[in-house]
mmCIF file of C-alpha atoms in Angstrom:
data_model
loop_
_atom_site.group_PDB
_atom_site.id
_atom_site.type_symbol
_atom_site.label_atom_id
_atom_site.label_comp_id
_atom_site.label_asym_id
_atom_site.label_seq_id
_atom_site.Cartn_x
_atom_site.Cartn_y
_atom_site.Cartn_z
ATOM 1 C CA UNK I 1 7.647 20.193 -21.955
ATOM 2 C CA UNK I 2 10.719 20.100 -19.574
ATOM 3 C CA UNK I 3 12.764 17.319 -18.900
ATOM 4 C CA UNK I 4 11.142 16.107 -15.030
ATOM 5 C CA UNK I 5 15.313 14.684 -15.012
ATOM 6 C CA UNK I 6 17.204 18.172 -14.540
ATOM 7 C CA UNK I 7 20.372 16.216 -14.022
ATOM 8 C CA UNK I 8 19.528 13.583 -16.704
ATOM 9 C CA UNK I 9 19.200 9.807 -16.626
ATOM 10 C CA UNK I 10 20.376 8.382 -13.756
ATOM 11 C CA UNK I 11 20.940 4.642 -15.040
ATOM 12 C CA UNK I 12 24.216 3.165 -14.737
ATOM 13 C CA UNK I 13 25.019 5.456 -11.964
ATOM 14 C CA UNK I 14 25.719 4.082 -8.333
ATOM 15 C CA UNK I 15 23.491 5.243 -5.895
ATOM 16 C CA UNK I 16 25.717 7.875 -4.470
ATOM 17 C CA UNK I 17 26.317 10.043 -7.032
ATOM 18 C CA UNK I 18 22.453 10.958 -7.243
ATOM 19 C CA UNK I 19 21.332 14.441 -6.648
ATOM 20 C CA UNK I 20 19.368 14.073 -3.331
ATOM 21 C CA UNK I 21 17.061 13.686 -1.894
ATOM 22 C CA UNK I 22 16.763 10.425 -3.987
ATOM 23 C CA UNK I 23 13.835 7.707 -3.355
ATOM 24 C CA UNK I 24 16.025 4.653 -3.736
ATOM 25 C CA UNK I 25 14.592 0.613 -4.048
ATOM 26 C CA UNK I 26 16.513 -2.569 -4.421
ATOM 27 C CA UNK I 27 15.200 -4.340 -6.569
ATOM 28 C CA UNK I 28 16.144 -7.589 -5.486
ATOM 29 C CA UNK I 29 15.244 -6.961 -2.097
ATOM 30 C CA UNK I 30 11.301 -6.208 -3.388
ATOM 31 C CA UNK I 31 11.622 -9.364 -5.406
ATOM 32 C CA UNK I 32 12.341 -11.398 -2.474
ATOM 33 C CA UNK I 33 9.957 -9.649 -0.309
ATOM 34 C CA UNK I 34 7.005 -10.438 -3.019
ATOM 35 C CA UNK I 35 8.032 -13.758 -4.175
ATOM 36 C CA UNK I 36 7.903 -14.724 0.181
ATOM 37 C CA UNK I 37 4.240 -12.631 0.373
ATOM 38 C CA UNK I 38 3.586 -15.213 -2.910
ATOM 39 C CA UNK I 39 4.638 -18.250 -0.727
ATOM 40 C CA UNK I 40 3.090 -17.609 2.259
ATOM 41 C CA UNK I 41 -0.305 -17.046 0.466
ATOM 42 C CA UNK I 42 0.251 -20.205 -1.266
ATOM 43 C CA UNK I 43 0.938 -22.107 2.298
ATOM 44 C CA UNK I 44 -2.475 -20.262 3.835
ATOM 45 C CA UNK I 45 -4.580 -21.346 0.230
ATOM 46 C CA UNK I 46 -5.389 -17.050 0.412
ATOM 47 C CA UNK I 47 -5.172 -15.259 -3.019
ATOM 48 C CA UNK I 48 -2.930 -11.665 -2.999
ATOM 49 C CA UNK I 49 -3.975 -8.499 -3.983
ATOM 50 C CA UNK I 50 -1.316 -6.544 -3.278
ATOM 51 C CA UNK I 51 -2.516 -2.815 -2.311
ATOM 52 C CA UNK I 52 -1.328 -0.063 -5.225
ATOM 53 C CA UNK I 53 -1.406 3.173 -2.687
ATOM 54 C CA UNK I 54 1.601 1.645 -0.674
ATOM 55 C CA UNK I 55 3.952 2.388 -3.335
ATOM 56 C CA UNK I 56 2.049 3.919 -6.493
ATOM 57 C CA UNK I 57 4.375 2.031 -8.790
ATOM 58 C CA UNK I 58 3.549 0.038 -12.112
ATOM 59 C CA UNK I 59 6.819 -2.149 -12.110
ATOM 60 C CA UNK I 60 5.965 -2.949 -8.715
ATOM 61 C CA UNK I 61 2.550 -4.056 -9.339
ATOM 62 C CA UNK I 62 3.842 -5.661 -12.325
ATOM 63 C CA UNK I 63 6.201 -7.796 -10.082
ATOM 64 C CA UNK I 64 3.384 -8.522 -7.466
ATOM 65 C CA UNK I 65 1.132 -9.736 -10.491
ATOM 66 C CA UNK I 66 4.016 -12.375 -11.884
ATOM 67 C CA UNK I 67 4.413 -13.824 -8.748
ATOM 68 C CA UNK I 68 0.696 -14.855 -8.851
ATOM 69 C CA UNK I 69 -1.393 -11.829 -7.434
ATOM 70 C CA UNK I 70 -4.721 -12.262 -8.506
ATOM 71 C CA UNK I 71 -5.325 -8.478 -8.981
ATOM 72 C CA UNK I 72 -4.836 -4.963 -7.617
ATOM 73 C CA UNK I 73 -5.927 -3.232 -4.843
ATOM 74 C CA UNK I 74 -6.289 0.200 -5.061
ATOM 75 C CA UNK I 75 -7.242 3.779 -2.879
ATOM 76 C CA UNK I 76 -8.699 6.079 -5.479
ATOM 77 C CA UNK I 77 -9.864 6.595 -9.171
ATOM 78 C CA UNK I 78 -7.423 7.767 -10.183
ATOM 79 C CA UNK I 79 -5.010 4.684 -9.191
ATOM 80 C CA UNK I 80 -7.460 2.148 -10.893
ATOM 81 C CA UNK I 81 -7.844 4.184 -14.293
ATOM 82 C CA UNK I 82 -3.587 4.293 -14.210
ATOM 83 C CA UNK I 83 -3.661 0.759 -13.929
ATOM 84 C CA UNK I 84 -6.066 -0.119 -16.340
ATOM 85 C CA UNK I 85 -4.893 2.102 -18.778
ATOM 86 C CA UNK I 86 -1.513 0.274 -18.147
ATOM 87 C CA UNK I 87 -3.441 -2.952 -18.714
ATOM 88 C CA UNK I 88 -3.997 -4.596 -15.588
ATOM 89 C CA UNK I 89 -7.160 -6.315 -15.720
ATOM 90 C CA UNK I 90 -8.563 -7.187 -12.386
ATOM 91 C CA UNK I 91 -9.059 -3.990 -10.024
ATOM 92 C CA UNK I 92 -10.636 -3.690 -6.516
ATOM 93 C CA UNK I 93 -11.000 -0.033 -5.270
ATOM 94 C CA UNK I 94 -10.902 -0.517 -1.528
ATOM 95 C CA UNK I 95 -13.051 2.757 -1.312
ATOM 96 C CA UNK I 96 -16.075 4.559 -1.259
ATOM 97 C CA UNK I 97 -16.778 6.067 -4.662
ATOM 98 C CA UNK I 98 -19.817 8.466 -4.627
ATOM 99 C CA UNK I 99 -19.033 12.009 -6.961
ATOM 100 C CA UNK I 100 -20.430 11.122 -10.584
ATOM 101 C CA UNK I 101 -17.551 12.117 -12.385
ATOM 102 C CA UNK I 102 -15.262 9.124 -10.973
ATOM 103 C CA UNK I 103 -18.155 6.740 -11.499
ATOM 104 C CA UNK I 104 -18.699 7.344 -14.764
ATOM 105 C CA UNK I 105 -14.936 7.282 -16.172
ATOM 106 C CA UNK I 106 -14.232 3.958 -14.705
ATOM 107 C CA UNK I 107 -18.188 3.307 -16.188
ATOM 108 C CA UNK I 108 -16.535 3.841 -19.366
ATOM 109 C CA UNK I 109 -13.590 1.194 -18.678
ATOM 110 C CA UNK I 110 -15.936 -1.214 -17.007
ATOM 111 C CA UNK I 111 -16.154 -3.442 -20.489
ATOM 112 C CA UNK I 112 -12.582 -3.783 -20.699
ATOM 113 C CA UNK I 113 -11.354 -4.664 -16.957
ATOM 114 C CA UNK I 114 -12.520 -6.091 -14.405
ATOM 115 C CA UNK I 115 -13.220 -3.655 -11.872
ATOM 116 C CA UNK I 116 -14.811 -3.561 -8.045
ATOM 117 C CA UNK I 117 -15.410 -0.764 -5.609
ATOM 118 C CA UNK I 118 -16.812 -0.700 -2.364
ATOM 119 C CA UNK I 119 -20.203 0.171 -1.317
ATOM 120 C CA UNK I 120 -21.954 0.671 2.136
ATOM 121 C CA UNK I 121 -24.981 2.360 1.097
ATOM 122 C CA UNK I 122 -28.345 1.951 -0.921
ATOM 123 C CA UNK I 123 -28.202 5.315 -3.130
ATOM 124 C CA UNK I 124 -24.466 4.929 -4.406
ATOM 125 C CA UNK I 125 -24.770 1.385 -5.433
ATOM 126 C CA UNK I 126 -28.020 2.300 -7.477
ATOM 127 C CA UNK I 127 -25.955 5.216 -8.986
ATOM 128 C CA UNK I 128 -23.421 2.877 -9.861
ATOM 129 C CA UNK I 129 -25.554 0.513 -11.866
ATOM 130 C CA UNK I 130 -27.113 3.407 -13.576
ATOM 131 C CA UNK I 131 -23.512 4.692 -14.766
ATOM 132 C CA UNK I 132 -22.714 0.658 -15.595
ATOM 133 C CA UNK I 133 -25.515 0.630 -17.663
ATOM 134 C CA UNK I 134 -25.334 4.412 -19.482
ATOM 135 C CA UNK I 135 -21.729 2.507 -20.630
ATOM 136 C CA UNK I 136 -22.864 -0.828 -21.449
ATOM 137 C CA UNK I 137 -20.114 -2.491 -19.010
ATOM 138 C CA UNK I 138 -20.390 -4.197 -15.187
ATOM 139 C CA UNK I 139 -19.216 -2.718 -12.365
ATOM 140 C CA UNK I 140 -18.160 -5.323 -9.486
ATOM 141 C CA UNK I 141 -19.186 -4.322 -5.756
ATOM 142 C CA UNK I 142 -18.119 -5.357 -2.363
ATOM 143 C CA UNK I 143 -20.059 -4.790 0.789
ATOM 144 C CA UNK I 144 -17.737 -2.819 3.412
ATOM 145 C CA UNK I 145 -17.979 -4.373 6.377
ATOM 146 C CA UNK I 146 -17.248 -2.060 9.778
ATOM 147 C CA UNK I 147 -15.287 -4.460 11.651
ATOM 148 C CA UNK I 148 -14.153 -1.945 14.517
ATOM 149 C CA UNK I 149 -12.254 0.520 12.433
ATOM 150 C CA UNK I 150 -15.536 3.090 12.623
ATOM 151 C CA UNK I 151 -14.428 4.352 9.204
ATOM 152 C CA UNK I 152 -16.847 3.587 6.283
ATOM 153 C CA UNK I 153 -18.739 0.215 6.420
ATOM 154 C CA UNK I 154 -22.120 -0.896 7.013
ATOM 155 C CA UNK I 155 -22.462 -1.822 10.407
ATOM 156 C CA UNK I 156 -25.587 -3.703 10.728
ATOM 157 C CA UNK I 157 -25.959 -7.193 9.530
ATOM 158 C CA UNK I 158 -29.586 -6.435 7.965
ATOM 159 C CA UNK I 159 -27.795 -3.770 6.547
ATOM 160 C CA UNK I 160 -25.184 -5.909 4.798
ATOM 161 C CA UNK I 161 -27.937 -8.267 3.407
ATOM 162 C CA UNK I 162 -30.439 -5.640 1.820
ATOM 163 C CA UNK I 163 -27.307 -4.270 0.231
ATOM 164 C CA UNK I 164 -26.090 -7.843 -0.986
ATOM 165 C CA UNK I 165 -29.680 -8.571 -1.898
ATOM 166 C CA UNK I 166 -29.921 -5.295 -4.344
ATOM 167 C CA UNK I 167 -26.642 -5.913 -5.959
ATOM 168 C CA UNK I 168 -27.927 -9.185 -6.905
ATOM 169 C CA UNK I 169 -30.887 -7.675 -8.402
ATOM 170 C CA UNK I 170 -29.560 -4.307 -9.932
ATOM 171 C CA UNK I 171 -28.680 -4.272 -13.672
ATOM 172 C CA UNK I 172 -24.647 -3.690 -14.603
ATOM 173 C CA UNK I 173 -23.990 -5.244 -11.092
ATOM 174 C CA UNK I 174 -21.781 -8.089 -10.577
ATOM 175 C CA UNK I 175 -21.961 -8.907 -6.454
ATOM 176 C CA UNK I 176 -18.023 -9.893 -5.695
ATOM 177 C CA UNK I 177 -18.792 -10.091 -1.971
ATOM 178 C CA UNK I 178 -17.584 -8.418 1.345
ATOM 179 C CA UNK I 179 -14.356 -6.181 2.580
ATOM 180 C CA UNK I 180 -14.060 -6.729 5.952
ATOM 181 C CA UNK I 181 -10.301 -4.947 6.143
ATOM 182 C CA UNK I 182 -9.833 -4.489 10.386
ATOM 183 C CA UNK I 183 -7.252 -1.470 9.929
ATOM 184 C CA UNK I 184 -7.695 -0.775 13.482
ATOM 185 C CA UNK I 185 -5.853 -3.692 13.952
ATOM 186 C CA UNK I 186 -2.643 -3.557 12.065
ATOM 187 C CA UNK I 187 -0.522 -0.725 14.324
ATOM 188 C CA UNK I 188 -1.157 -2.835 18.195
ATOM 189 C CA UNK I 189 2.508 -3.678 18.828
ATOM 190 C CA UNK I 190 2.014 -6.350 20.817
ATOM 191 C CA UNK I 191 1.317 -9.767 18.362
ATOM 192 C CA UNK I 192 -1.037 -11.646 20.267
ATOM 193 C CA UNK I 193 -2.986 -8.622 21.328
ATOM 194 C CA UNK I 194 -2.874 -7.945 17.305
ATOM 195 C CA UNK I 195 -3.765 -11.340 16.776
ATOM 196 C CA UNK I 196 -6.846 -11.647 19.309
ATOM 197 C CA UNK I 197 -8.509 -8.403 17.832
ATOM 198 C CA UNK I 198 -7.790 -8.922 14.018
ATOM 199 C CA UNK I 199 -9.734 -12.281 14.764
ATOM 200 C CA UNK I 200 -12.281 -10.537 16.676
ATOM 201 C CA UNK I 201 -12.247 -8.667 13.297
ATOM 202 C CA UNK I 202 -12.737 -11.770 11.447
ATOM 203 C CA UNK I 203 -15.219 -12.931 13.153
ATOM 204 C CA UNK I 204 -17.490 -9.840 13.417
ATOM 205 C CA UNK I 205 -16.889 -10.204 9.185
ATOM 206 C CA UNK I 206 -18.084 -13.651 9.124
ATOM 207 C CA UNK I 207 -21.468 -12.627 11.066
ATOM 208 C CA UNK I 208 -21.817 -10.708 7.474
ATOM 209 C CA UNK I 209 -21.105 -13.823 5.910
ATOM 210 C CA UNK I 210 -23.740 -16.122 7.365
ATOM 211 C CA UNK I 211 -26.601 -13.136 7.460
ATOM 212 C CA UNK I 212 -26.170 -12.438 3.612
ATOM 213 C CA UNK I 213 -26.181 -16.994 3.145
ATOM 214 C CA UNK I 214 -29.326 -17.122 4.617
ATOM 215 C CA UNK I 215 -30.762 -15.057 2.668
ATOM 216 C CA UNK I 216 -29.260 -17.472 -0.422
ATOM 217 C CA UNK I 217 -26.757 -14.628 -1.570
ATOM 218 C CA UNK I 218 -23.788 -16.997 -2.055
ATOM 219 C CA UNK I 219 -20.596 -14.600 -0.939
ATOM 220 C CA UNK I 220 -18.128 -15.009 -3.300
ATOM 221 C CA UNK I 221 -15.219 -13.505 -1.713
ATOM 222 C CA UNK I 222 -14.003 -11.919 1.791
ATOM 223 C CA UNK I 223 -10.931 -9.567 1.182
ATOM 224 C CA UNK I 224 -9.317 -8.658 4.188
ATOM 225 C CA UNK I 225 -5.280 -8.008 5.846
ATOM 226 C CA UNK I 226 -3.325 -5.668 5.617
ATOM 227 C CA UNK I 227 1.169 -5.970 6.020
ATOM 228 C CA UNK I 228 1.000 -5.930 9.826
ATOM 229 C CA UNK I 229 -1.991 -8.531 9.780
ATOM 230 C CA UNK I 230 -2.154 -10.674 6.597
ATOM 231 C CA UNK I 231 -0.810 -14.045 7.911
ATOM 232 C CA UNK I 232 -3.517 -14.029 11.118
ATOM 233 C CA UNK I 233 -6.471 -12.623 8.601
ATOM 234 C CA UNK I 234 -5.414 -14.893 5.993
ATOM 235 C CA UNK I 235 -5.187 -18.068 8.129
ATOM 236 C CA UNK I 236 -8.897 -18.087 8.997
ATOM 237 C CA UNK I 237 -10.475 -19.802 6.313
ATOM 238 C CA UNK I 238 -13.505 -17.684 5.907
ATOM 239 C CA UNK I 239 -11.044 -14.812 4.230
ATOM 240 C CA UNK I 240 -10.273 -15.565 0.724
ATOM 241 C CA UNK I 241 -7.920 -12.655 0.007
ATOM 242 C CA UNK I 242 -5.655 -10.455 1.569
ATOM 243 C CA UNK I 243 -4.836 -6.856 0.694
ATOM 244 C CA UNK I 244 -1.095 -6.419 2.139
ATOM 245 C CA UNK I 245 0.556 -3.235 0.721
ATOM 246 C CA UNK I 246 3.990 -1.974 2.436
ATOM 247 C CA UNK I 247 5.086 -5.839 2.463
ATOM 248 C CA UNK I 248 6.921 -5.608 -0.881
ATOM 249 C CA UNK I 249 9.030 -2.252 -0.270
ATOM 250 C CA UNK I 250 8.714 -1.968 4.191
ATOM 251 C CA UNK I 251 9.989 0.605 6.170
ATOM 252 C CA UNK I 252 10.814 1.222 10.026
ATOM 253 C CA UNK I 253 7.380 1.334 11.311
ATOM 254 C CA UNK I 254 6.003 -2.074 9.881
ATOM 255 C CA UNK I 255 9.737 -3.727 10.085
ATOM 256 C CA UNK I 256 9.283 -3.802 13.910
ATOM 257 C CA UNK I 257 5.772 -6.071 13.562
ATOM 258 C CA UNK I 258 7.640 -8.044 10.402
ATOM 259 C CA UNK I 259 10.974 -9.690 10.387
ATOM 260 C CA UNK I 260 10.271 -11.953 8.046
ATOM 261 C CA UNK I 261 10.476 -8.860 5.380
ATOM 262 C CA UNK I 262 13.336 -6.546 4.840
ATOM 263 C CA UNK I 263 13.834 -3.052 4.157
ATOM 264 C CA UNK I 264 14.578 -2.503 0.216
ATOM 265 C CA UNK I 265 13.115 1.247 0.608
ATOM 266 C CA UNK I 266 15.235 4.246 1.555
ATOM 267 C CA UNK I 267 16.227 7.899 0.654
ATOM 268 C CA UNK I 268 19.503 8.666 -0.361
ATOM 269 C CA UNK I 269 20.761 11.921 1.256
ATOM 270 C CA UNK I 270 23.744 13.970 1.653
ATOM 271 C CA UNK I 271 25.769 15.459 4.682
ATOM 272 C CA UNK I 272 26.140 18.854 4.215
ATOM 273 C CA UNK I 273 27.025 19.839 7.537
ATOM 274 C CA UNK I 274 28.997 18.274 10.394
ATOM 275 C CA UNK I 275 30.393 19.827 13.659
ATOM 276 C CA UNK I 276 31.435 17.329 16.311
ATOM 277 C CA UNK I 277 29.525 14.437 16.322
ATOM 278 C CA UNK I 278 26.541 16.270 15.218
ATOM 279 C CA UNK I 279 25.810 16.023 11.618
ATOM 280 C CA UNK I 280 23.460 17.442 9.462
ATOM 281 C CA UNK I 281 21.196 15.758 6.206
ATOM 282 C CA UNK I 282 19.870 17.391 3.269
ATOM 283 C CA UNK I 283 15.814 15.729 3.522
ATOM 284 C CA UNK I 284 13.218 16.590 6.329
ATOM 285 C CA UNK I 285 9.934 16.338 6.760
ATOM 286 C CA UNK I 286 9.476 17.143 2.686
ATOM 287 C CA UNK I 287 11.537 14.273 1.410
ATOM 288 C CA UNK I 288 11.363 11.542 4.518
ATOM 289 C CA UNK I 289 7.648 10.419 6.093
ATOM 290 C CA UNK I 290 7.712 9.941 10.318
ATOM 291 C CA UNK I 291 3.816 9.622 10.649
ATOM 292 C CA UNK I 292 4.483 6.277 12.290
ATOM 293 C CA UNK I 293 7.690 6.299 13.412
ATOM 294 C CA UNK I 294 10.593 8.272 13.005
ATOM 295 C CA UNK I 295 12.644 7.158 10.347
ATOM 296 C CA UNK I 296 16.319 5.661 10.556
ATOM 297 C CA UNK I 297 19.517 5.764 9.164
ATOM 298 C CA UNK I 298 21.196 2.339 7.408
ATOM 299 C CA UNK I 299 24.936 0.989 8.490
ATOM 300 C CA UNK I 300 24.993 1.895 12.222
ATOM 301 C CA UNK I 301 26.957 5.650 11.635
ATOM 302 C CA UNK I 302 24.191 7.251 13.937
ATOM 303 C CA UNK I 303 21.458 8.178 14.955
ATOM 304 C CA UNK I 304 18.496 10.815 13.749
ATOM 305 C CA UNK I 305 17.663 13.557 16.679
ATOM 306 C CA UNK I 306 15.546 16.077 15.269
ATOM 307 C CA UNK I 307 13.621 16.116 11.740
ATOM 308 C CA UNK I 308 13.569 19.554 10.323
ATOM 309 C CA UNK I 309 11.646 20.863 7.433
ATOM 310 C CA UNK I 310 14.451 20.526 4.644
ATOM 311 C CA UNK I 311 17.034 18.669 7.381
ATOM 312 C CA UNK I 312 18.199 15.670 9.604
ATOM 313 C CA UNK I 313 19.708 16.559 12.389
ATOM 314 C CA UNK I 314 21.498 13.472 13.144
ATOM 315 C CA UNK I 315 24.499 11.951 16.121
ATOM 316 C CA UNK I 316 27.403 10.136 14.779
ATOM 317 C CA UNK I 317 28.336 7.087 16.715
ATOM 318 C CA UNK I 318 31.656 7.911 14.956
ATOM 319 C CA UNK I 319 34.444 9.748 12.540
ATOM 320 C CA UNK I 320 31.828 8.908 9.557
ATOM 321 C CA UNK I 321 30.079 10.846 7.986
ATOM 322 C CA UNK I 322 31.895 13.511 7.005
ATOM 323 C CA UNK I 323 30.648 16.579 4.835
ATOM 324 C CA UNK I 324 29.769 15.391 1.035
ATOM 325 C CA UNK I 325 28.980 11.747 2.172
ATOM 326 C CA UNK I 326 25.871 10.062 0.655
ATOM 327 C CA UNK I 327 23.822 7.729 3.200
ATOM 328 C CA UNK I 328 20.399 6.008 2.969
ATOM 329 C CA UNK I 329 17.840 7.129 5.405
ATOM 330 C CA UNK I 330 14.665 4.038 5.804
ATOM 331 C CA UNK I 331 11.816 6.182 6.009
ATOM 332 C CA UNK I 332 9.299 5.833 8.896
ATOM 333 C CA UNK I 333 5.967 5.527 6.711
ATOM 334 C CA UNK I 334 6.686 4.018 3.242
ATOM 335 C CA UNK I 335 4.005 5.065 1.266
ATOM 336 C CA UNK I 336 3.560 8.553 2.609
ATOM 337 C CA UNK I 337 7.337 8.950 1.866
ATOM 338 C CA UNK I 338 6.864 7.964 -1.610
ATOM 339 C CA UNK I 339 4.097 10.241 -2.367
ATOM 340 C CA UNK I 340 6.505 12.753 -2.300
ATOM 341 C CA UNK I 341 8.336 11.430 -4.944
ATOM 342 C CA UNK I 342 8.036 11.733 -9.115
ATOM 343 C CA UNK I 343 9.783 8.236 -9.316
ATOM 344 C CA UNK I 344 12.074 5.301 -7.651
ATOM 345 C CA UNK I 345 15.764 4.868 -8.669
ATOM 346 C CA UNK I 346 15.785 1.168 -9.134
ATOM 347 C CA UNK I 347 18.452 -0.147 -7.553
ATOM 348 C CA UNK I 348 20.403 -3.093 -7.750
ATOM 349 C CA UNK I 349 23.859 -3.996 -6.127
ATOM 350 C CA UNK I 350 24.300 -0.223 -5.348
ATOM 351 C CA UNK I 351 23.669 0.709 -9.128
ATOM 352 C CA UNK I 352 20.565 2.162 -10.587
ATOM 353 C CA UNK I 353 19.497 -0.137 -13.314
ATOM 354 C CA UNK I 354 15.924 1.603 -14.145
ATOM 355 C CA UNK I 355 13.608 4.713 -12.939
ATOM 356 C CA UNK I 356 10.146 3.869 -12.116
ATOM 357 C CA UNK I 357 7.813 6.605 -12.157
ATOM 358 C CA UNK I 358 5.265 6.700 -9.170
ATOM 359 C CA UNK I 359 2.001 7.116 -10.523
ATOM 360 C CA UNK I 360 -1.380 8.731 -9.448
ATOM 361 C CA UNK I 361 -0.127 10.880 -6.718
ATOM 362 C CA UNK I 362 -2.130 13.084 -5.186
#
């Protein structure tokens, strides 16, 4: 098998003599943006459970988990089976899994992790007890709650308590209680708009809450927040955990909702072209994410213009940068950025002290 490294190890090298485009992360940046998430939590009396898909990194989760995350939160299959296999033993799946083949491999893995996906239907949590039981484990469920998003979630309160009600009753079943994550929410610029409908969120959640109580389900967790909304979702004391993602790596488009968390995320790219004040980069829309906003360069030397397939097209503000520079570009969406990626250079005062592989992409 080929070496994935066709220049070789890049530890002990300083940032700018990578071959780029290079996924770059300070490490002590990420360290102080979890260990804050970590204190905040504490301050609120919420648990963490940081969210896996925003940056698809084991060292990462690794950090999140030291500085007292109760578990992971994850998008897909394949994301919880990495982690498990890398033995992290508490797992939520913040999805709907229905094809038989993903239910049955994490089936198999149920006896030796905890592990809990979402449900919002009768059929798929019956099918899920069935495949708990084939494997002699417990699968953990969580009722999705539609709290405005008008994604998946049940959306009726009788609904929410027939489901509860049968994952109380169902073999291999261990009820873990409701998702109520109000992702509608988390891009409304404005805070106190933000803040008014994430509690409108909230509360629509807790009408789950008290339907599936009087029916004498006791609910044994609410998991809701996201980066842009954990410190309003997690101050209501009805939510007992919060599923922020982007927090521990940001990037431009949650950095404008977040001060309090800075950017230790960026591509490292070359100039390759100048002519005037127009200068050109070597990453585009295959090596730098805009979904959410367009991404930006670091140390004031100008600004981005255009965002070409392979290119930048960027304005210097002044003689810098000239041809052959390296610069770091903050990428507009994080973790779609990162998806494009085989692994981080780990970063730390400029030099890259580790490579982190970023895992389960697809």
């Amino acid at each position: 098998m080929s070496d994935p490294r066709p220049f070789g190890s890049t530890v002990k090298r300083h940032w700018t003599e990578l071959e780029t485009p290079a996924l770059l992360i300070d490490v002590d940046v990420a360290q102080r943006n979890i260990e804050y998430m970590a204190a905040r939590a504490a301050e609120m009396d919420v648990a963490v459970r940081p969210h896996f898909k925003a940056h698809k990194c084991l060292a990462l989760a690794r950090l999140q988990v030291e500085a007292g995350a109760t578990g992971i939160t994850v998008a897909t299959a394949n994301e919880a089976l990495a982690l498990i296999e890398a033995d992290f033993n508490n797992v939520l799946i913040a999805n709907q899994l229905v094809q038989s083949i993903q239910i049955d491999a994490l089936a198999k893995v149920s006896s030796s992790a905890q592990i809990t996906v979402l449900v919002d239907e009768p059929a798929n949590l019956k099918a899920i007890s069935a495949a708990a039981c084939a494997a002699g484990g417990e699968i953990g469920v969580m009722i999705d709650v539609d709290t405005g998003m008008g994604r998946c979630g049940v959306r009726r309160r009788e609904d929410g308590y027939e489901l509860a009600g049968l994952a109380e009753s169902l073999p291999g079943i261990r009820f873990d209680g409701l998702s109520a994550y109000e992702g509608h929410c988390a891009g409304i610029e404005d805070r106190r708009q933000r803040a008014a409908q994430t509690r409108e969120a909230i509360e629509a959640a807790a009408e789950f809450v008290d339907a599936v109580d009087r029916e004498g389900i006791e609910v044994p967790a609410v998991s809701a927040g996201g980066t842009t909304t954990y410190s309003i979702a997690g101050a209501d004391p009805r939510v007992t955990e919060v599923q922020p993602g982007v927090y521990a790596v940001m990037d431009v488009a949650r950095r404008r909702f977040l001060s309090e968390f800075e950017i230790a995320l960026a591509v490292a790219a070359t100039v390759i072209s100048r002519k005037g004040s127009r200068f050109v980069l070597d990453c585009g829309h295959k090596a730098v994410n805009s979904r959410y906003s367009p991404p930006q360069l670091t140390d004031g030397i100008g600004e981005i213009v255009a965002v070409d397939e392979e290119h930048l097209r960027c304005d210097a503000f002044g003689p810098e940068p000239q041809v052959g520079k390296s610069v770091q570009v903050v990428p507009g969406d994080g973790p779609l950025t990162i998806n494009l990626y085989d692994r981080f250079h780990a970063i730390s005062d400029g030099i890259v002290v580790d490579e982190w592989p970023v895992t389960a992409r697809r």
